[in-house]
CSV table of C-alpha atoms in Angstrom, one decimal:
chain,number,residue,atom,x,y,z
A,26,UNK,CA,3.7,-6.5,7.3
A,27,UNK,CA,5.7,-9.8,7.4
A,28,UNK,CA,9.0,-9.4,6.1
A,29,UNK,CA,10.8,-12.6,4.3
A,30,UNK,CA,14.5,-12.4,4.4
A,31,UNK,CA,16.6,-13.9,1.8
A,32,UNK,CA,17.2,-17.2,3.5
A,33,UNK,CA,18.1,-19.2,0.3
A,34,UNK,CA,21.1,-17.1,-0.9
A,35,UNK,CA,23.1,-19.9,-2.0
A,36,UNK,CA,20.3,-21.4,-4.0
A,37,UNK,CA,20.1,-17.5,-5.5
A,38,UNK,CA,23.9,-17.2,-5.6
A,39,UNK,CA,23.5,-20.6,-7.8
A,40,UNK,CA,20.5,-19.3,-10.1
A,41,UNK,CA,22.5,-16.1,-10.9
A,42,UNK,CA,25.4,-17.9,-11.9
A,43,UNK,CA,24.1,-18.5,-15.4
A,44,UNK,CA,22.7,-14.9,-15.8
A,45,UNK,CA,24.7,-12.9,-13.8
A,46,UNK,CA,27.8,-13.7,-16.1
A,47,UNK,CA,25.7,-12.4,-19.1
A,48,UNK,CA,24.9,-15.5,-20.9
A,49,UNK,CA,22.4,-15.6,-23.4
A,50,UNK,CA,19.3,-17.6,-23.7
A,51,UNK,CA,20.1,-19.2,-26.3
A,52,UNK,CA,19.1,-16.9,-28.9
A,53,UNK,CA,22.2,-14.6,-28.5
A,54,UNK,CA,19.9,-12.3,-26.0
A,55,UNK,CA,21.8,-11.8,-22.3
A,56,UNK,CA,19.7,-12.6,-19.8
A,57,UNK,CA,19.9,-11.9,-15.7
A,58,UNK,CA,17.9,-12.4,-12.9
A,59,UNK,CA,15.8,-10.3,-11.0
A,60,UNK,CA,14.9,-11.4,-7.5
A,61,UNK,CA,11.4,-10.2,-6.1
A,62,UNK,CA,10.3,-10.2,-2.3
A,63,UNK,CA,6.7,-9.9,-1.4
A,64,UNK,CA,5.2,-8.9,1.8
A,65,UNK,CA,2.1,-9.8,2.9
A,66,UNK,CA,-0.7,-8.3,5.2
A,67,UNK,CA,0.0,-9.4,9.2
A,68,UNK,CA,-3.6,-10.9,9.0
A,69,UNK,CA,-2.7,-13.4,6.3
A,70,UNK,CA,0.4,-16.3,6.7
A,71,UNK,CA,1.8,-18.0,3.4
A,72,UNK,CA,-0.4,-21.0,4.4
A,73,UNK,CA,-3.4,-19.0,3.4
A,74,UNK,CA,-1.7,-18.4,0.1
A,75,UNK,CA,-3.3,-20.8,-2.3
A,76,UNK,CA,-1.9,-19.3,-5.7
A,77,UNK,CA,0.9,-16.8,-6.6
A,78,UNK,CA,1.6,-15.0,-10.1
A,79,UNK,CA,4.8,-12.6,-10.3
A,80,UNK,CA,5.1,-10.9,-13.4
A,81,UNK,CA,7.5,-8.7,-15.1
A,82,UNK,CA,6.6,-6.5,-18.0
A,83,UNK,CA,8.6,-4.9,-20.0
A,84,UNK,CA,8.2,-1.2,-20.4
A,85,UNK,CA,9.6,-0.4,-23.7
A,86,UNK,CA,8.0,-4.1,-25.4
A,87,UNK,CA,5.4,-5.4,-23.5
A,88,UNK,CA,6.9,-8.7,-23.2
A,89,UNK,CA,6.0,-10.5,-20.0
A,90,UNK,CA,8.1,-12.8,-18.0
A,91,UNK,CA,6.7,-15.3,-15.4
A,92,UNK,CA,8.4,-15.6,-11.9
A,93,UNK,CA,9.5,-18.7,-10.3
A,94,UNK,CA,9.0,-19.4,-6.7
A,95,UNK,CA,12.3,-20.4,-4.5
A,96,UNK,CA,10.3,-19.8,-1.2
A,97,UNK,CA,7.3,-18.2,0.7
A,98,UNK,CA,7.8,-14.7,-0.2
A,99,UNK,CA,10.9,-14.7,-2.4
A,100,UNK,CA,10.8,-15.0,-6.3
A,101,UNK,CA,13.3,-15.1,-9.2
A,102,UNK,CA,12.4,-13.7,-12.9
A,103,UNK,CA,14.8,-14.6,-15.8
A,104,UNK,CA,14.7,-11.0,-18.2
A,105,UNK,CA,16.2,-9.5,-20.7
A,106,UNK,CA,18.0,-6.2,-19.7
A,107,UNK,CA,15.6,-3.2,-19.2
A,108,UNK,CA,13.1,-1.5,-17.1
A,109,UNK,CA,10.3,-3.2,-15.5
A,110,UNK,CA,6.9,-2.7,-13.8
A,111,UNK,CA,7.0,-6.2,-11.8
A,112,UNK,CA,3.1,-7.2,-10.9
A,113,UNK,CA,2.3,-9.5,-7.9
A,114,UNK,CA,-0.7,-11.3,-7.5
A,115,UNK,CA,-1.5,-13.8,-4.6
A,116,UNK,CA,-5.0,-15.3,-3.7
A,117,UNK,CA,-6.4,-16.9,-0.3
A,118,UNK,CA,-9.5,-18.6,0.0
A,119,UNK,CA,-11.4,-15.3,0.0
A,120,UNK,CA,-9.3,-12.4,-0.9
A,121,UNK,CA,-6.9,-11.3,-3.7
A,122,UNK,CA,-3.7,-9.4,-2.5
A,123,UNK,CA,-1.6,-7.8,-4.9
A,124,UNK,CA,0.8,-5.4,-5.3
A,125,UNK,CA,3.0,-3.4,-8.5
A,126,UNK,CA,6.2,-2.1,-8.2
A,127,UNK,CA,7.2,0.1,-11.3
A,128,UNK,CA,10.4,1.3,-13.1
A,129,UNK,CA,12.6,-1.7,-12.1
A,130,UNK,CA,15.6,-1.5,-13.6
A,131,UNK,CA,17.4,-4.6,-14.8
A,132,UNK,CA,20.8,-3.9,-16.2
A,133,UNK,CA,23.4,-5.0,-13.9
A,134,UNK,CA,24.0,-8.8,-13.0
A,135,UNK,CA,22.5,-8.2,-9.7
A,136,UNK,CA,18.8,-7.0,-9.4
A,137,UNK,CA,16.1,-7.2,-6.7
A,138,UNK,CA,12.7,-5.6,-5.7
A,139,UNK,CA,10.3,-5.5,-3.1
A,140,UNK,CA,6.3,-5.6,-3.2
A,141,UNK,CA,4.1,-4.8,-0.4
A,142,UNK,CA,0.6,-7.2,-1.4
A,143,UNK,CA,-2.5,-5.4,-0.3
A,144,UNK,CA,-5.8,-6.9,0.3
A,145,UNK,CA,-7.7,-6.3,-3.2
A,146,UNK,CA,-11.7,-7.3,-3.2
A,147,UNK,CA,-13.7,-7.7,-5.7
A,148,UNK,CA,-17.3,-5.5,-6.4
A,149,UNK,CA,-20.4,-6.3,-8.3
A,150,UNK,CA,-19.9,-3.7,-10.5
A,151,UNK,CA,-17.0,-4.1,-12.9
A,152,UNK,CA,-16.0,-1.8,-16.3
A,153,UNK,CA,-16.7,-4.4,-18.8
A,154,UNK,CA,-15.4,-2.3,-21.8
A,155,UNK,CA,-14.1,1.4,-22.4
A,156,UNK,CA,-12.9,2.9,-25.2
A,157,UNK,CA,-10.6,6.0,-24.7
A,158,UNK,CA,-8.0,6.3,-27.9
A,159,UNK,CA,-10.3,8.3,-30.4
A,160,UNK,CA,-9.8,7.8,-34.2
A,161,UNK,CA,-8.8,9.3,-37.4
A,162,UNK,CA,-11.2,10.5,-40.1
A,163,UNK,CA,-10.9,9.6,-43.5
A,164,UNK,CA,-8.8,12.8,-43.8
A,165,UNK,CA,-6.4,11.9,-41.2
A,166,UNK,CA,-7.9,14.0,-38.8
A,167,UNK,CA,-8.1,13.6,-35.2
A,168,UNK,CA,-12.2,12.7,-34.2
A,169,UNK,CA,-12.5,12.9,-30.4
A,170,UNK,CA,-16.0,12.7,-29.5
A,171,UNK,CA,-16.6,9.0,-29.5
A,172,UNK,CA,-15.8,7.7,-26.3
A,173,UNK,CA,-17.4,5.4,-24.0
A,174,UNK,CA,-17.5,3.1,-21.0
A,175,UNK,CA,-19.7,0.2,-20.4
A,176,UNK,CA,-20.6,-1.1,-17.1
A,177,UNK,CA,-21.1,-4.5,-15.8
A,178,UNK,CA,-23.2,-6.3,-13.0
A,179,UNK,CA,-20.5,-9.1,-12.2
A,180,UNK,CA,-22.6,-10.6,-9.6
A,181,UNK,CA,-25.3,-12.8,-9.0
A,182,UNK,CA,-27.8,-10.5,-7.9
A,183,UNK,CA,-29.7,-7.2,-8.9
A,184,UNK,CA,-27.2,-4.0,-8.2
A,185,UNK,CA,-28.3,-0.4,-8.6
A,186,UNK,CA,-26.7,1.8,-10.3
A,187,UNK,CA,-28.2,4.8,-8.0
A,188,UNK,CA,-25.4,6.4,-6.3
A,189,UNK,CA,-22.7,5.4,-8.6
A,190,UNK,CA,-20.3,7.8,-10.5
A,191,UNK,CA,-17.8,7.7,-13.1
A,192,UNK,CA,-14.8,10.2,-12.6
A,193,UNK,CA,-11.2,10.2,-13.9
A,194,UNK,CA,-8.0,11.6,-12.2
A,195,UNK,CA,-5.3,14.3,-13.9
A,196,UNK,CA,-4.2,13.6,-17.0
A,197,UNK,CA,-1.0,11.7,-16.0
A,198,UNK,CA,0.8,12.8,-18.8
A,199,UNK,CA,0.8,16.2,-17.8
A,200,UNK,CA,2.8,15.4,-14.6
A,201,UNK,CA,6.4,14.2,-13.7
A,202,UNK,CA,5.5,12.4,-9.8
A,203,UNK,CA,2.5,10.0,-9.4
A,204,UNK,CA,-0.8,11.8,-8.9
A,205,UNK,CA,-1.8,12.9,-5.4
A,206,UNK,CA,-4.6,11.6,-2.8
A,207,UNK,CA,-4.6,10.9,0.7
A,208,UNK,CA,-3.7,7.7,2.6
A,209,UNK,CA,-4.0,8.6,6.1
A,210,UNK,CA,-6.1,5.8,8.2
A,211,UNK,CA,-8.8,8.1,8.5
A,212,UNK,CA,-8.7,8.8,4.9
A,213,UNK,CA,-7.6,6.7,2.1
A,214,UNK,CA,-8.7,8.6,-1.3
A,215,UNK,CA,-7.5,9.3,-4.5
A,216,UNK,CA,-8.1,13.0,-6.3
A,217,UNK,CA,-10.8,13.2,-9.5
A,218,UNK,CA,-11.0,16.0,-11.9
A,219,UNK,CA,-13.0,17.3,-14.6
A,220,UNK,CA,-16.4,16.1,-15.0
A,221,UNK,CA,-18.1,14.2,-12.6
A,222,UNK,CA,-21.2,12.1,-14.1
A,223,UNK,CA,-23.7,9.7,-12.1
A,224,UNK,CA,-26.9,8.2,-11.3
A,225,UNK,CA,-29.0,10.5,-8.9
A,226,UNK,CA,-31.7,8.1,-7.7
A,227,UNK,CA,-33.8,6.9,-4.2
A,228,UNK,CA,-31.6,4.0,-4.5
A,229,UNK,CA,-33.4,1.6,-6.5
A,230,UNK,CA,-34.1,3.7,-9.4
A,231,UNK,CA,-31.6,2.3,-11.7
A,232,UNK,CA,-31.6,-1.4,-11.5
A,233,UNK,CA,-29.0,-3.6,-13.1
A,234,UNK,CA,-29.6,-7.4,-13.5
A,235,UNK,CA,-27.3,-10.2,-12.9
A,236,UNK,CA,-25.3,-10.5,-16.7
A,237,UNK,CA,-26.4,-7.4,-17.7
A,238,UNK,CA,-24.6,-4.1,-18.8
A,239,UNK,CA,-25.1,-0.4,-19.9
A,240,UNK,CA,-23.4,1.6,-22.0
A,241,UNK,CA,-22.2,5.3,-21.1
A,242,UNK,CA,-21.4,7.8,-24.2
A,243,UNK,CA,-19.6,10.6,-23.9
A,244,UNK,CA,-21.8,11.7,-27.0
A,245,UNK,CA,-24.4,9.5,-28.1
A,246,UNK,CA,-24.5,10.0,-31.6
A,247,UNK,CA,-23.7,7.9,-34.5
A,248,UNK,CA,-19.9,8.7,-35.0
A,249,UNK,CA,-20.2,7.1,-37.9
A,250,UNK,CA,-22.0,9.4,-40.0
A,251,UNK,CA,-19.6,12.5,-40.5
A,252,UNK,CA,-22.3,14.5,-42.8
A,253,UNK,CA,-25.6,13.5,-44.2
A,254,UNK,CA,-26.7,16.1,-47.1
A,255,UNK,CA,-30.8,15.3,-47.6
A,256,UNK,CA,-30.7,17.6,-50.8
A,257,UNK,CA,-28.1,15.4,-52.6
A,258,UNK,CA,-28.7,11.9,-50.4
A,259,UNK,CA,-24.9,11.9,-50.3
A,260,UNK,CA,-23.8,10.6,-46.7
A,261,UNK,CA,-19.7,11.0,-45.6
A,262,UNK,CA,-19.0,8.0,-43.5
A,263,UNK,CA,-16.1,7.4,-41.2
A,264,UNK,CA,-15.4,3.4,-40.8
A,265,UNK,CA,-12.8,4.0,-38.1
A,266,UNK,CA,-15.4,4.7,-35.5
A,267,UNK,CA,-18.6,3.7,-34.3
A,268,UNK,CA,-22.2,4.3,-33.7
A,269,UNK,CA,-23.3,5.5,-30.3
A,270,UNK,CA,-26.4,6.4,-30.8
A,271,UNK,CA,-28.3,3.6,-29.1
A,272,UNK,CA,-26.2,4.2,-25.9
A,273,UNK,CA,-27.6,3.9,-22.3
A,274,UNK,CA,-26.8,7.1,-21.0
A,275,UNK,CA,-25.1,10.2,-22.3
A,276,UNK,CA,-22.8,12.3,-20.4
A,277,UNK,CA,-24.6,16.0,-21.7
A,278,UNK,CA,-21.9,19.0,-20.8
A,279,UNK,CA,-23.8,21.5,-22.9
A,280,UNK,CA,-23.6,23.8,-19.8
A,281,UNK,CA,-20.0,23.7,-20.0
A,282,UNK,CA,-19.7,23.4,-23.3
A,283,UNK,CA,-22.0,24.8,-25.6
A,284,UNK,CA,-20.7,23.2,-28.9
A,285,UNK,CA,-21.2,19.5,-27.4
A,286,UNK,CA,-24.2,18.1,-29.3
A,287,UNK,CA,-26.6,15.9,-27.0
A,288,UNK,CA,-29.0,13.3,-28.4
A,289,UNK,CA,-32.5,14.1,-26.9
A,290,UNK,CA,-33.3,10.0,-27.0
A,291,UNK,CA,-30.5,9.0,-24.6
A,292,UNK,CA,-31.1,9.9,-20.9
A,293,UNK,CA,-28.4,12.1,-19.1
A,294,UNK,CA,-26.2,11.4,-16.6
A,295,UNK,CA,-26.0,14.1,-13.8
A,296,UNK,CA,-22.9,16.0,-13.7
A,297,UNK,CA,-22.4,16.0,-10.1
A,298,UNK,CA,-19.4,17.6,-9.4
A,299,UNK,CA,-16.5,19.5,-11.8
A,300,UNK,CA,-13.4,19.4,-9.7
A,301,UNK,CA,-9.8,20.3,-10.5
A,302,UNK,CA,-8.2,22.8,-12.8
A,303,UNK,CA,-8.4,20.6,-16.2
A,304,UNK,CA,-11.5,21.1,-18.4
A,305,UNK,CA,-11.5,18.8,-21.8
A,306,UNK,CA,-13.7,18.8,-24.4
A,307,UNK,CA,-14.0,15.0,-24.8
A,308,UNK,CA,-15.6,13.9,-21.7
A,309,UNK,CA,-14.8,12.2,-18.2
A,310,UNK,CA,-12.6,9.1,-19.9
A,311,UNK,CA,-8.8,9.2,-19.6
A,312,UNK,CA,-7.4,9.4,-23.4
A,313,UNK,CA,-4.2,10.6,-22.8
A,314,UNK,CA,-3.2,8.6,-19.6
A,315,UNK,CA,-5.1,8.6,-15.9
A,316,UNK,CA,-7.1,6.6,-13.8
A,317,UNK,CA,-10.4,5.9,-14.6
A,318,UNK,CA,-13.0,5.5,-11.7
A,319,UNK,CA,-16.2,3.8,-10.8
A,320,UNK,CA,-17.5,4.2,-7.3
A,321,UNK,CA,-20.9,3.6,-5.5
A,322,UNK,CA,-20.9,6.8,-2.5
A,323,UNK,CA,-23.5,7.4,0.3
A,324,UNK,CA,-25.8,9.9,-1.3
A,325,UNK,CA,-24.3,11.0,-4.2
A,326,UNK,CA,-25.2,14.8,-4.4
A,327,UNK,CA,-24.3,15.5,-0.6
A,328,UNK,CA,-20.9,13.7,-1.1
A,329,UNK,CA,-19.9,15.5,-4.4
A,330,UNK,CA,-21.1,19.0,-2.8
A,331,UNK,CA,-18.4,21.2,-2.8
A,332,UNK,CA,-19.5,22.7,0.2
A,333,UNK,CA,-19.1,19.1,1.9
A,334,UNK,CA,-15.4,19.8,2.8
A,335,UNK,CA,-14.8,16.6,4.4
A,336,UNK,CA,-14.6,14.8,0.6
A,337,UNK,CA,-12.2,17.9,-1.2
A,338,UNK,CA,-9.0,18.8,-0.7
A,339,UNK,CA,-6.7,21.0,-2.6
A,340,UNK,CA,-2.9,19.9,-3.5
A,341,UNK,CA,-0.7,19.8,-0.5
A,342,UNK,CA,2.2,21.3,-3.0
A,343,UNK,CA,2.2,23.8,-6.4
A,344,UNK,CA,0.0,26.7,-7.3
A,345,UNK,CA,-3.0,24.8,-7.8
A,346,UNK,CA,-5.5,26.0,-5.5
A,347,UNK,CA,-8.6,24.4,-7.1
A,348,UNK,CA,-10.5,22.1,-4.7
A,349,UNK,CA,-10.5,18.2,-6.1
A,350,UNK,CA,-13.3,15.8,-4.9
A,351,UNK,CA,-11.9,12.6,-3.1
A,352,UNK,CA,-13.2,9.4,-3.7
A,353,UNK,CA,-12.3,7.1,-0.9
A,354,UNK,CA,-11.0,3.6,-1.8
A,355,UNK,CA,-13.6,1.8,0.4
A,356,UNK,CA,-16.3,3.4,-2.3
A,357,UNK,CA,-14.1,2.5,-5.5
A,358,UNK,CA,-16.2,-0.6,-7.3
A,359,UNK,CA,-13.7,-0.4,-10.4
A,360,UNK,CA,-10.6,1.5,-10.9
A,361,UNK,CA,-8.1,1.5,-13.9
A,362,UNK,CA,-5.0,3.0,-14.5
A,363,UNK,CA,-4.6,4.0,-18.1
A,364,UNK,CA,-1.3,5.5,-19.1
A,365,UNK,CA,0.2,7.4,-21.8
A,366,UNK,CA,1.8,5.8,-24.6
A,367,UNK,CA,4.9,7.5,-24.1
A,368,UNK,CA,7.0,5.0,-22.1
A,369,UNK,CA,8.6,7.9,-20.1
A,370,UNK,CA,5.5,9.2,-19.0
A,371,UNK,CA,3.7,6.1,-18.0
A,372,UNK,CA,2.7,7.4,-14.9
A,373,UNK,CA,0.0,5.5,-12.7
A,374,UNK,CA,-2.8,7.5,-10.7
A,375,UNK,CA,-4.2,5.1,-8.6
A,376,UNK,CA,-2.5,3.3,-6.0
A,377,UNK,CA,-2.0,-0.9,-5.7
A,378,UNK,CA,-5.2,-1.2,-3.7
A,379,UNK,CA,-7.4,-0.5,-6.3
A,380,UNK,CA,-5.2,-1.3,-9.2
A,381,UNK,CA,-1.9,-3.1,-9.1
A,382,UNK,CA,-1.4,-2.9,-12.9
A,383,UNK,CA,-2.2,-0.6,-15.8
A,384,UNK,CA,-2.8,-0.7,-19.5
A,385,UNK,CA,-2.2,1.6,-22.6
A,386,UNK,CA,-2.9,1.6,-26.2
A,387,UNK,CA,0.0,1.4,-29.1
A,388,UNK,CA,-0.9,4.7,-30.4
A,389,UNK,CA,-3.6,7.4,-30.0
A,390,UNK,CA,-6.4,7.8,-32.4
A,391,UNK,CA,-6.1,4.3,-33.6
A,392,UNK,CA,-9.9,3.2,-32.7
A,393,UNK,CA,-8.9,0.7,-30.5
A,394,UNK,CA,-10.0,0.0,-26.7
A,395,UNK,CA,-10.0,-2.5,-24.1
A,396,UNK,CA,-12.1,-5.4,-23.0
A,397,UNK,CA,-12.2,-7.1,-20.0
A,398,UNK,CA,-11.2,-10.6,-19.9
A,399,UNK,CA,-13.9,-13.8,-19.0
A,400,UNK,CA,-13.3,-15.7,-16.0
A,401,UNK,CA,-16.0,-18.2,-16.3
A,402,UNK,CA,-19.6,-18.8,-17.3
A,403,UNK,CA,-21.9,-19.8,-14.6
A,404,UNK,CA,-25.7,-21.0,-15.5
A,405,UNK,CA,-25.0,-19.1,-18.8
A,406,UNK,CA,-23.8,-15.5,-17.3
A,407,UNK,CA,-20.4,-14.6,-18.1
A,408,UNK,CA,-18.1,-13.7,-15.1
A,409,UNK,CA,-15.5,-11.4,-15.7
A,410,UNK,CA,-11.7,-11.5,-14.6
A,411,UNK,CA,-11.7,-9.1,-11.8
A,412,UNK,CA,-8.3,-9.3,-9.5
A,413,UNK,CA,-7.9,-5.7,-9.4
A,414,UNK,CA,-5.0,-5.8,-11.8
A,415,UNK,CA,-5.6,-4.1,-15.2
A,416,UNK,CA,-2.5,-5.5,-16.7
A,417,UNK,CA,-4.0,-8.8,-15.9
A,418,UNK,CA,-7.8,-8.1,-16.4
A,419,UNK,CA,-8.4,-6.6,-19.9
A,420,UNK,CA,-7.0,-7.3,-23.5
A,421,UNK,CA,-5.7,-4.1,-25.1
A,422,UNK,CA,-6.1,-3.2,-28.5
A,423,UNK,CA,-9.6,-4.3,-29.2
A,424,UNK,CA,-12.0,-3.3,-31.5
A,425,UNK,CA,-14.6,-1.5,-30.0
A,426,UNK,CA,-18.2,-3.0,-29.2
A,427,UNK,CA,-20.5,-1.1,-27.0
A,428,UNK,CA,-23.5,-3.4,-26.1
A,429,UNK,CA,-22.0,-6.4,-27.3
């Protein structure tokens, strides 16, 4: 990595004079200066960088503060005291470079952190929208079966969903440290758990045209209809949820959960693996904080076969001896750090190479989801923002609109 030392300390010191003395921002709030040092891969020089964005997000309030460039690789951010997640997003002519540093505490007059920005490539298939928070019934009971994810062809060419899979990591709220994976040069991968659902085909069985999307429902039902009594013609409606009866695919887990109600009119994805120790009633999506992964592998059934030892691993520590499927970074099309709503449990499960950011909802069971931001429109085809930084790419607290 190219390391850039603080060669302009006098300038930094001048910038600190106001903030370091605990001066306010004009409204009575104290502000301090956070210095952010960014390194980039050796294959690049700072002359290659065409745009730079440094953002510090307050973990408690969600307020974002933008950085000011002092020199190549050195930035300053004026913030109020607090704990921050700091994102660096750089662009070259043909590559995004991104990185993140979490839990940066700014309570002293002098604060600094270093972020290693890594290559972050865009993929033709992206997660356009997903909904994991679930909702409440009119009786204020938790409703847990209306989750979905929508996959979009963000490219100008037909893509094929054959050998694609949807997976998630363990629930991050259940852990005290970052979730595990492998980071050797031979095997850079993230461990996934629970139900792994995918498209098993011959390579061209499931085409997806440019600008088109498919909705994958955990349970492809009209969830707004809670009960329908044909004798009385009374219909009980839940206005807090959505209709998924027209989804393109369903994740049928009847063989694992007999109480699951499948929709015979909606095609099923294939459960190609069920790794790890966590088994959930609400599907593959990360409701309480975890990493959501969309990957395209070589030969999905062989790749996910538990007898294929090269793709499976057990935890290096602890008592859990269950094998976990390892998804290589290079196979990941899209990945999102969905973290817990509780500030102290916002643990990211995915590395910055696949998601340099994180997102969360303000409350569980609030019926709100996440939608990807639009970057541009090319010849009538929407191109969605894809910087591999979910903090920048998604709008949170959005009303779910599957298939819209």
